[in-house]
Coordinates of C-alpha atoms in Angstrom, one line a residue:
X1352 CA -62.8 17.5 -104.8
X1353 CA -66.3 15.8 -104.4
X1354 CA -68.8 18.8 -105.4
X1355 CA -72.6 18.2 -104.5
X1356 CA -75.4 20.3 -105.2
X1357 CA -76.8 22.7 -102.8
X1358 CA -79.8 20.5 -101.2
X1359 CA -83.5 22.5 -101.5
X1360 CA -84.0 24.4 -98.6
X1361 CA -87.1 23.1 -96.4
X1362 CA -89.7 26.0 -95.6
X1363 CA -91.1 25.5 -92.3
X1364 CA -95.0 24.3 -92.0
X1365 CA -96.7 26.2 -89.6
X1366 CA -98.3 23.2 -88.4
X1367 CA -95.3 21.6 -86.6
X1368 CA -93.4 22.7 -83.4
X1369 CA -90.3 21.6 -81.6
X1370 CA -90.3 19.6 -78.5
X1371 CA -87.4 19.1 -76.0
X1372 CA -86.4 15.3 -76.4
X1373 CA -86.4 14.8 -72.7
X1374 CA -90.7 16.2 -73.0
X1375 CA -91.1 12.9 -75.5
X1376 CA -94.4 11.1 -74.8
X1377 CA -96.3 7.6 -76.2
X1378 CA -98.4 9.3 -79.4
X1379 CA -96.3 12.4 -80.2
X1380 CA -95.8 12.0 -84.2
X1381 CA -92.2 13.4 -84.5
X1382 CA -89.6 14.3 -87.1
X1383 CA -86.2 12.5 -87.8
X1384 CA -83.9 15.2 -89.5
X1385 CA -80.9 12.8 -89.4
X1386 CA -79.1 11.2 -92.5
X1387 CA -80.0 7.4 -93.3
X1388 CA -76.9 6.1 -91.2
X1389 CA -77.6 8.3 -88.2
X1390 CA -80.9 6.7 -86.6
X1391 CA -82.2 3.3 -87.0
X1392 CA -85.6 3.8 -87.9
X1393 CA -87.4 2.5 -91.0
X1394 CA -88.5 6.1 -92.1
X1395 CA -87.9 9.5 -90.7
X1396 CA -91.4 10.4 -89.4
X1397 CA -93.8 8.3 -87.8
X1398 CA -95.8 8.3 -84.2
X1399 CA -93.5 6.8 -81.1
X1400 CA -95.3 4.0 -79.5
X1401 CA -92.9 2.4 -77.2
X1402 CA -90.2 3.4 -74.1
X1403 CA -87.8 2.1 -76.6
X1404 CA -88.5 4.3 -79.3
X1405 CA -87.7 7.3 -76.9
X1406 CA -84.7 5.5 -75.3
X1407 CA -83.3 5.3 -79.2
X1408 CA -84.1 9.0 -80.0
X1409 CA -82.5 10.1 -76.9
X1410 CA -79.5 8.6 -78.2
X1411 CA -78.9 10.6 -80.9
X1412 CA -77.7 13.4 -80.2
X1413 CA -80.3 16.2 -80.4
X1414 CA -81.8 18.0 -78.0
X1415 CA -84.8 19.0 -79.9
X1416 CA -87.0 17.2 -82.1
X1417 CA -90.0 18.6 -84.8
X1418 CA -93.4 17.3 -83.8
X1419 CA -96.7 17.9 -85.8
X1420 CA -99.6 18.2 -83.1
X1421 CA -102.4 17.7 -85.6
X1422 CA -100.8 14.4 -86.8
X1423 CA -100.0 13.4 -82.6
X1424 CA -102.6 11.6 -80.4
X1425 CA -103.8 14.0 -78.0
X1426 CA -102.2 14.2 -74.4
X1427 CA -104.1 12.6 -71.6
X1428 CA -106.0 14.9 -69.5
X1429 CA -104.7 14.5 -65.5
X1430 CA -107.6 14.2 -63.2
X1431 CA -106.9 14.7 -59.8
X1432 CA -108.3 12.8 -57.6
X1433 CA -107.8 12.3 -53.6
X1434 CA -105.1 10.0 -53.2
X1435 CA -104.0 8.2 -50.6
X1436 CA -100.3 9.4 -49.8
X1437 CA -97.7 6.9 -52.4
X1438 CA -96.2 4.4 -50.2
X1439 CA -92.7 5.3 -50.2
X1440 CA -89.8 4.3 -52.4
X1441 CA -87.3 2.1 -51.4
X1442 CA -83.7 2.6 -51.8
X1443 CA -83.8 -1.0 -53.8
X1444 CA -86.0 0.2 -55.8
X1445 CA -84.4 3.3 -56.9
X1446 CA -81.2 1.3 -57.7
X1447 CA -83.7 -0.9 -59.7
X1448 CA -85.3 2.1 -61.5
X1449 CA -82.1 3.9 -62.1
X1450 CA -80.6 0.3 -63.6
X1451 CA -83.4 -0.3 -65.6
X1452 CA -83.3 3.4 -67.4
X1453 CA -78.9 3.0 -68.3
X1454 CA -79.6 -0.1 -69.5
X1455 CA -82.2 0.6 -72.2
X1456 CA -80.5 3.7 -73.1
X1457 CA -77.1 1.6 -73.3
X1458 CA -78.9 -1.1 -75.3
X1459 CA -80.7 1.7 -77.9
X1460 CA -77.0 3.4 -78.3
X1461 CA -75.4 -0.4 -79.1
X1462 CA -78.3 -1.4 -81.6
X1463 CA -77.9 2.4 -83.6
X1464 CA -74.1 1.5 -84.2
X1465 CA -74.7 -2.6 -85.2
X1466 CA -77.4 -1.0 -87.4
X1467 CA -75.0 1.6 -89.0
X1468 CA -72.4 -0.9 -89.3
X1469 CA -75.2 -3.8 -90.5
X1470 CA -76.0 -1.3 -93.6
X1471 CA -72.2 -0.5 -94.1
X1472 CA -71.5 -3.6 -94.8
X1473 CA -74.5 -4.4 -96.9
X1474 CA -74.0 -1.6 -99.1
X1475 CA -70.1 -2.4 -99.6
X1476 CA -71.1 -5.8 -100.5
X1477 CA -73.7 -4.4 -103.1
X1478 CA -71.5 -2.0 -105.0
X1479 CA -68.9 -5.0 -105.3
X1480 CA -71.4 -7.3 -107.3
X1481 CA -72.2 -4.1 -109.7
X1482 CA -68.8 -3.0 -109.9
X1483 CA -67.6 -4.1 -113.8
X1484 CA -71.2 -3.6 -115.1
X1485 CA -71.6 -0.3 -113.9
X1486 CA -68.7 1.3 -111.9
X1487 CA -70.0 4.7 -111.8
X1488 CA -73.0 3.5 -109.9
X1489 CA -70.5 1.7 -107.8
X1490 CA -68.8 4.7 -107.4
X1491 CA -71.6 7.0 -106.9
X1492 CA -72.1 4.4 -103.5
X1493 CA -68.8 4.3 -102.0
X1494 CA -69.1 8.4 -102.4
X1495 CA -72.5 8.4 -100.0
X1496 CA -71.2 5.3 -98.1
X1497 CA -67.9 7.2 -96.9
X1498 CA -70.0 11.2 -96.9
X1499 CA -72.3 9.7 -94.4
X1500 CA -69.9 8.2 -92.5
X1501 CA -67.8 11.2 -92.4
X1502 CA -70.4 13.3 -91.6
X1503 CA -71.4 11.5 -89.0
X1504 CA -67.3 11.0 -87.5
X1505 CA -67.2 15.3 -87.6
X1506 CA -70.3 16.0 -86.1
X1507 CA -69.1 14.3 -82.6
X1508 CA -67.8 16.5 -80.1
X1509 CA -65.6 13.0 -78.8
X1510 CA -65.2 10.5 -80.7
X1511 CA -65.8 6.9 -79.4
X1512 CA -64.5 3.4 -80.7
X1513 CA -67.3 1.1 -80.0
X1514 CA -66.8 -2.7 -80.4
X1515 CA -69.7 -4.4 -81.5
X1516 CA -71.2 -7.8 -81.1
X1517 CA -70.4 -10.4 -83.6
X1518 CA -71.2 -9.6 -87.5
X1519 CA -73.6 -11.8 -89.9
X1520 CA -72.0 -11.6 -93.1
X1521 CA -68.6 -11.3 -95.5
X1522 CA -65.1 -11.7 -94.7
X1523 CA -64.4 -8.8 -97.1
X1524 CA -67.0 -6.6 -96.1
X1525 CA -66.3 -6.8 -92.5
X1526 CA -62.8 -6.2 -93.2
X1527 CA -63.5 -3.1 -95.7
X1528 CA -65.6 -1.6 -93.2
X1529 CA -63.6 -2.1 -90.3
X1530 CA -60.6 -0.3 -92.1
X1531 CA -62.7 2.7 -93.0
X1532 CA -64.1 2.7 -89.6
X1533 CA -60.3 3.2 -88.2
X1534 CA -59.0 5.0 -91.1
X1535 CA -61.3 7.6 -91.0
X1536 CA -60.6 8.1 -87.3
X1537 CA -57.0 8.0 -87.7
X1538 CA -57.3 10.7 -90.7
X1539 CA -59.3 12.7 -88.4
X1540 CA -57.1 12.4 -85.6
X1541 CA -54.3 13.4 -88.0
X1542 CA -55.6 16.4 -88.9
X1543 CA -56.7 15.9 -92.2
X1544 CA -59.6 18.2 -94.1
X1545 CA -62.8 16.8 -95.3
X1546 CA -62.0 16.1 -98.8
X1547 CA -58.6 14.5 -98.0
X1548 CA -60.6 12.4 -95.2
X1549 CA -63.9 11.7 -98.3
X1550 CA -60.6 10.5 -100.8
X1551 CA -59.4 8.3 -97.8
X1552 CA -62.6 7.3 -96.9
X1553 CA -62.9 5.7 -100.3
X1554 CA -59.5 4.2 -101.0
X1555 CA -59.7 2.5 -97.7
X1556 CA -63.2 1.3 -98.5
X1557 CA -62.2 -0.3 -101.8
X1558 CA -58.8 -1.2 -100.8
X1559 CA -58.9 -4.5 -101.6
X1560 CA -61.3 -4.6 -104.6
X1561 CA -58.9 -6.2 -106.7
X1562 CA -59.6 -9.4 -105.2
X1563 CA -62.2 -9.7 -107.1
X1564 CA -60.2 -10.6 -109.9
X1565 CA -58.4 -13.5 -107.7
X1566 CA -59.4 -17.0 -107.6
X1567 CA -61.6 -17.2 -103.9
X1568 CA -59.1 -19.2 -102.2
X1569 CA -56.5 -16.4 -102.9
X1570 CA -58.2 -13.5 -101.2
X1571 CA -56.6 -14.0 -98.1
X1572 CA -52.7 -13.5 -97.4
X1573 CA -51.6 -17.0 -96.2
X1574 CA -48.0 -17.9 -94.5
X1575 CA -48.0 -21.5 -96.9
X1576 CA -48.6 -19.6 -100.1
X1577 CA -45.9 -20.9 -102.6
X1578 CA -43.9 -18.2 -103.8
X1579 CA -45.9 -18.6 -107.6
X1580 CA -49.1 -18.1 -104.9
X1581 CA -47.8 -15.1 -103.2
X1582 CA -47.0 -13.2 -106.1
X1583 CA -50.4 -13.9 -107.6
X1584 CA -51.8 -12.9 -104.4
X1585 CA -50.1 -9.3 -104.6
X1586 CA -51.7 -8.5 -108.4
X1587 CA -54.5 -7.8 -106.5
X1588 CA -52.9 -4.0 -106.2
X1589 CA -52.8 -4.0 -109.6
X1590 CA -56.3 -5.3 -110.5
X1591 CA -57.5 -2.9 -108.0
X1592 CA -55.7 0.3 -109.4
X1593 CA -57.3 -0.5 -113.3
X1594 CA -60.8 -1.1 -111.3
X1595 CA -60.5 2.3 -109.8
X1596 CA -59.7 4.0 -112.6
X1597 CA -62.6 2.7 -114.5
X1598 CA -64.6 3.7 -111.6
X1599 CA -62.9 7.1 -112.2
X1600 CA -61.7 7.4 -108.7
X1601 CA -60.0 10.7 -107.6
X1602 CA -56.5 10.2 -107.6
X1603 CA -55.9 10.3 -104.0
X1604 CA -58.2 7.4 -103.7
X1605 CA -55.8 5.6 -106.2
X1606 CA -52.7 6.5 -104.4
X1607 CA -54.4 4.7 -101.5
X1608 CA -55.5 1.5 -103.6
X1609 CA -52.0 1.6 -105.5
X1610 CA -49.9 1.8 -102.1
X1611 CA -51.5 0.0 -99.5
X1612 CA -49.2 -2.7 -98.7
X1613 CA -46.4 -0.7 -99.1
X1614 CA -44.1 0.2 -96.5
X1615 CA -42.0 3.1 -94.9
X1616 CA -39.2 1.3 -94.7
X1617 CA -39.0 0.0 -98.2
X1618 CA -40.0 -3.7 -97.9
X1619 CA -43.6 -3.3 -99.1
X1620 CA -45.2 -4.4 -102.8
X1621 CA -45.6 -3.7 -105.6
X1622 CA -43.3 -0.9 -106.3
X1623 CA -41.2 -1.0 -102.6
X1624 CA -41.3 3.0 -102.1
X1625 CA -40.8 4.3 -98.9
X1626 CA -40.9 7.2 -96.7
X1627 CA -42.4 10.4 -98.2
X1628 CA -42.7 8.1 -101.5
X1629 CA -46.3 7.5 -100.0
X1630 CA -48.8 9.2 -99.9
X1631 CA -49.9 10.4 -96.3
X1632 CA -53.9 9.1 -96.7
X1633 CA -51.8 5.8 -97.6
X1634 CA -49.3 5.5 -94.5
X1635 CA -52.7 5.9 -93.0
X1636 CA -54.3 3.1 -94.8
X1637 CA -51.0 0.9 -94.6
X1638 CA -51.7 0.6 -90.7
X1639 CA -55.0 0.2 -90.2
X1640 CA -55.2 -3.0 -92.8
X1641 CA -52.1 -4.6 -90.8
X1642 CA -54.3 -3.9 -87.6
X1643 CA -57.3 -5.4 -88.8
X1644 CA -55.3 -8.2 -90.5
X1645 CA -53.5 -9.5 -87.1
X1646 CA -57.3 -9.3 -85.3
X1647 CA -59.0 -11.0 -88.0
X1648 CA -57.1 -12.9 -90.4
X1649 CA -57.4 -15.5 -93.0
X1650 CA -56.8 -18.4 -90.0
X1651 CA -59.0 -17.3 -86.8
X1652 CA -56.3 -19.9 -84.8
X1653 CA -54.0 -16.8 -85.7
X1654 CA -55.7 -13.6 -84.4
X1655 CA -54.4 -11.8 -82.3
X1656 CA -55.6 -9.8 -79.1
X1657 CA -56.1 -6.1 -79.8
X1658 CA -53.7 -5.2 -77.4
X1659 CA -51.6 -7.8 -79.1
X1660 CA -52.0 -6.6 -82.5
X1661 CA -51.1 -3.3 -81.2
X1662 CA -47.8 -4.4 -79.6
X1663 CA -47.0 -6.3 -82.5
X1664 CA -47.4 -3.4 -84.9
X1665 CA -45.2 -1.1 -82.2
X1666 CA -42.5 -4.0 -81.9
X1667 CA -42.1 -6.1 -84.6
X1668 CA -43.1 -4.3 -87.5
X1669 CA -42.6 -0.9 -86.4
X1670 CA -39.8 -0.2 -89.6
X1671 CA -42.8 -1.1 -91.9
X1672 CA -45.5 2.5 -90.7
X1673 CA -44.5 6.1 -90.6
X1674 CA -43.6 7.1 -87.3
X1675 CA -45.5 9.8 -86.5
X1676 CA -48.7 8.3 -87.9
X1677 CA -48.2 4.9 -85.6
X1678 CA -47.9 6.9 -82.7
X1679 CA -51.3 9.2 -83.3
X1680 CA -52.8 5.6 -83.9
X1681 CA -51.2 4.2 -80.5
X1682 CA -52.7 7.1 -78.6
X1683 CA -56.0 7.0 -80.4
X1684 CA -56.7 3.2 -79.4
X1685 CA -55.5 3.1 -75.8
X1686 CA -53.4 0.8 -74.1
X1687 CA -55.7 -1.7 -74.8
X1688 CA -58.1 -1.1 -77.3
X1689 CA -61.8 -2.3 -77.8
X1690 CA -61.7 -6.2 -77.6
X1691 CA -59.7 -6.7 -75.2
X1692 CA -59.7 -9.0 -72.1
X1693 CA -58.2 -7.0 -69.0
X1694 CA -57.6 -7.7 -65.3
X1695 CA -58.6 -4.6 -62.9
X1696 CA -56.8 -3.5 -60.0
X1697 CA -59.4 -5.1 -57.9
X1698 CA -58.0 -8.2 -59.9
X1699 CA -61.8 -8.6 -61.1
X1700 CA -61.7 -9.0 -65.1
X1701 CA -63.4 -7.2 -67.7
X1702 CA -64.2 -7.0 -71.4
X1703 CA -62.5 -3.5 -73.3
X1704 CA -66.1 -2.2 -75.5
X1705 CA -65.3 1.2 -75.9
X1706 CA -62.6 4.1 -76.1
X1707 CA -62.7 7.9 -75.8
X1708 CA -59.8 9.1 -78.1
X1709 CA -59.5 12.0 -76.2
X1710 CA -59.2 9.7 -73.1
X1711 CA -57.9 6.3 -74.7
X1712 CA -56.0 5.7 -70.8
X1713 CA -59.8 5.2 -69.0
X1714 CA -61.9 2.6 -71.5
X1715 CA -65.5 1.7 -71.1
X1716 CA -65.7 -1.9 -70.0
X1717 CA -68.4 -4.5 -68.9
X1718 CA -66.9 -6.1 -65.5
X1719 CA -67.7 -9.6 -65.0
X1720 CA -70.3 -10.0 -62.0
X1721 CA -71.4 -13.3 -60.8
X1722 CA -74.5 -11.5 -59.1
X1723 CA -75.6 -9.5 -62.0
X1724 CA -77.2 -11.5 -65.1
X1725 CA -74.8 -11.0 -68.4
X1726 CA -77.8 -9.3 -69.8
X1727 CA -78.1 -6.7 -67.7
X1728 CA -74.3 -5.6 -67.2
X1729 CA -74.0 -2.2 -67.5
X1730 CA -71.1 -0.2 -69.1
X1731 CA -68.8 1.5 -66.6
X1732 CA -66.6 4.0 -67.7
X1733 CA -63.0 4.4 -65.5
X1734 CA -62.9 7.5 -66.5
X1735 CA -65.5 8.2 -63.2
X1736 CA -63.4 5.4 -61.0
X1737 CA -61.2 7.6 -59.7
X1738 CA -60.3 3.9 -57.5
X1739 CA -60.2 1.6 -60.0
X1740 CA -58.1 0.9 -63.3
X1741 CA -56.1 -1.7 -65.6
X1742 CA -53.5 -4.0 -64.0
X1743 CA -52.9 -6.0 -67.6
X1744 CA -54.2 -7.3 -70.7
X1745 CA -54.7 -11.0 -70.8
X1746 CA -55.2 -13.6 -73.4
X1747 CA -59.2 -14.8 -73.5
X1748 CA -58.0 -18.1 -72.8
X1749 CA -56.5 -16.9 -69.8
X1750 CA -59.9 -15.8 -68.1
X1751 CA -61.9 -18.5 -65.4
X1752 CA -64.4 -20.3 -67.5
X1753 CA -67.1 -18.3 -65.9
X1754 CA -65.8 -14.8 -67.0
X1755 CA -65.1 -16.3 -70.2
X1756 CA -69.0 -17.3 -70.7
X1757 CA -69.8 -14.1 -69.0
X1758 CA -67.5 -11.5 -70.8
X1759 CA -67.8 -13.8 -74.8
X1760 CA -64.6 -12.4 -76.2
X1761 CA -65.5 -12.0 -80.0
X1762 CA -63.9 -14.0 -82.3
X1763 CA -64.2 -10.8 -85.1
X1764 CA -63.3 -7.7 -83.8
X1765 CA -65.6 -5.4 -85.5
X1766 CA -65.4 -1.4 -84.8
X1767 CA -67.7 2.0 -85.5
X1768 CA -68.2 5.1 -84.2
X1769 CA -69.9 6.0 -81.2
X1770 CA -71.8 8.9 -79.7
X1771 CA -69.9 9.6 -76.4
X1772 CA -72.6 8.8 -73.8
X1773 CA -73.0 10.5 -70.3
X1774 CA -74.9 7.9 -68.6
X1775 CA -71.8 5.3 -68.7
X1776 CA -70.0 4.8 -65.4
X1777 CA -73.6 4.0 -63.8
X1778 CA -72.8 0.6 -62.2
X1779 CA -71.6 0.1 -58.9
X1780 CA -68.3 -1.3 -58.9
X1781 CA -68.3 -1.6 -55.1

């Protein structure tokens, strides 16, 4: 177990106050009291001077925010004045109004978790190039890295899946990430406690660090590796358990590392154990890398569909996962899980972004409309369609050339969490 020093308790200054976030104005100087990965500001204080700024804060979270008047421009002073009576509002320009507001809080909620992710992945990448000189820094990070994240995971009431737009950067880090990302919220969904979730957490994060010892062109599992380049490829377990124990990694982190491609049913590497011979953080891991592999592997010409990787995994390869840990992840993605391409009832098509696991039968999609620019497609959420649901998952390809521009199905499938947001369902799918 992880222990952390008690942090120094703030004492209040008189000077600052609390403000209801939906009271925010242009000129308040406010108060961020969120970890690094939980907002996407530059620093945690500073004076809001845009819309935007209070769209983002209203995404958060938090219903209250500190303020310091003394440090805030002061509010303008109303005069009234005789005015003519406002000409009155159309019903168009309600609908306009009413757009315009889901939209930017949609957009602020979208650019917190690329952000999150973004810095993720940065600072995965960053404790890999400092890992042999010193690994207890690199240790030190993966500890914050996966605390934050975790954090973050238990302080949602519902936990959202969000698929995000397509990721600048790594293979590796995108991949590392990804599997923390669904390992945690598998672990979670599992039941496990914090520190069993922080020693997941890390294993899955440094899964694959023995790699690092591989030549580059052997980082990547490949169906035309000669059998001398397959079992090179698989020393990576190996390499990775003596990096983690210099790192001095708790031990059910190296369980994780040392049995990740093994497999219930026996037919894993390197030591073929099976069943309750693995660990259950590990049966955990085992699945979520094979999920992320067949979305994003080595060749893009061989990804697979999330909803395809998912049937494959149930299928196929079901002999190879513990059985009660498959289904928890079955239920916890949907029926067709972030990513995917999907034909409504109304036959129009849509785009999977995001899944309630406490609701993974009624996604959050963006429907492809002809009349509404791609920009400015808002998120609807069937679980407020009472009329309208999912005929069938269908192959990218499969979708008319204009809902293929339209919907951009991603060619990485990249995930993170997602603060469960009332506004969705907004658009009129009339």
């Amino acid at each position: 177990m992880i222990k952390t020093m008690p942090a120094a308790k703030k004492m209040p200054d008189p000077k600052e106050q609390f403000i209801d976030v939906a009271d925010l104005r242009i000129g308040l100087f406010v108060f961020i009291d969120l970890g690094w990965i939980s907002h996407p500001f530059p620093l945690n204080s500073f004076k809001i001077h845009s819309p935007e700024q209070i769209a983002t804060i209203r995404t958060l979270g938090i219903d209250r925010i500190r303020y310091s008047p003394e440090k805030s421009d002061p509010e303008p002073v109303v005069v009234e004045e005789i005015k003519a009576p406002p000409a009155p509002v159309s019903p168009q320009e309600k609908e306009r109004e009413r757009r315009k507001l889901l939209l930017d809080e949609q957009n602020a909620s979208l650019k917190v978790c690329e952000r999150q992710y973004s810095q993720a992945a940065k600072s995965y990448k960053q404790l890999l190039e400092q890992l042999k000189a010193v690994p207890d820094k690199s240790f030190a990070q993966s500890q914050a890295l996966v605390a934050g994240a975790i954090k973050q995971l238990q302080g949602l009431e519902e936990t959202s899946i969000r698929l995000l737009s397509e990721q600048i950067g790594d293979r590796a880090s995108l991949h590392s990430i990804n599997v923390l990302v669904l390992s945690l919220l598998l672990g979670k969904a599992c039941g496990l406690g914090e520190a069993d979730l922080q020693d997941l957490g890390i294993g899955a994060l440094l899964h694959d660090i023995g790699k690092q010892e591989l030549p580059s062109r052997m980082r990547w599992d490949d169906e035309q590796f000669s059998s001398a380049e397959k079992k090179l490829y698989q020393e990576h377990v190996r390499h990775g358990i003596a990096l983690g124990m210099k790192m001095e990694l708790p031990n059910g982190a190296l369980h994780c590392i040392a049995q990740h491609h093994e497999a219930a049913n026996g037919n894993g590497y390197p030591k073929r154990l099976s069943g309750e011979q693995i660990s259950p953080a590990a049966r955990i891991l085992t699945l979520t890398n094979q999920y992320d592999n067949l979305c994003n592997p080595g060749n893009p010409a061989a990804a697979q569909t999330p909803h395809e990787a998912l049937s494959t995994i149930f299928t196929r390869l079901k002999g190879r996962f513990d059985a009660q840990t498959m289904s928890v992840f079955i239920r916890m993605m949907g029926v067709y899980p972030p990513g995917s391409a999907v034909q409504l009832t109304d036959d129009r098509y849509a785009m999977v972004v995001s899944v309630n696991s406490s609701r993974p039968l009624k996604p959050r999609l963006i429907i492809y409309n002809p009349h509404i620019p791609k920009a400015e497609a808002l998120v609807v959420d069937l679980e407020q369609q009472a009329n309208l649901g999912v005929k069938r998952s269908i192959k990218p390809m499969q979708l008319p050339r204009q809902a293929l521009d339209y919907l951009s199905p991603r060619q990485h499938i990249c995930y993170f969490f997602e603060r469960a947001s009332s506004l969705a369902g907004g658009e009129d799918t009339s």
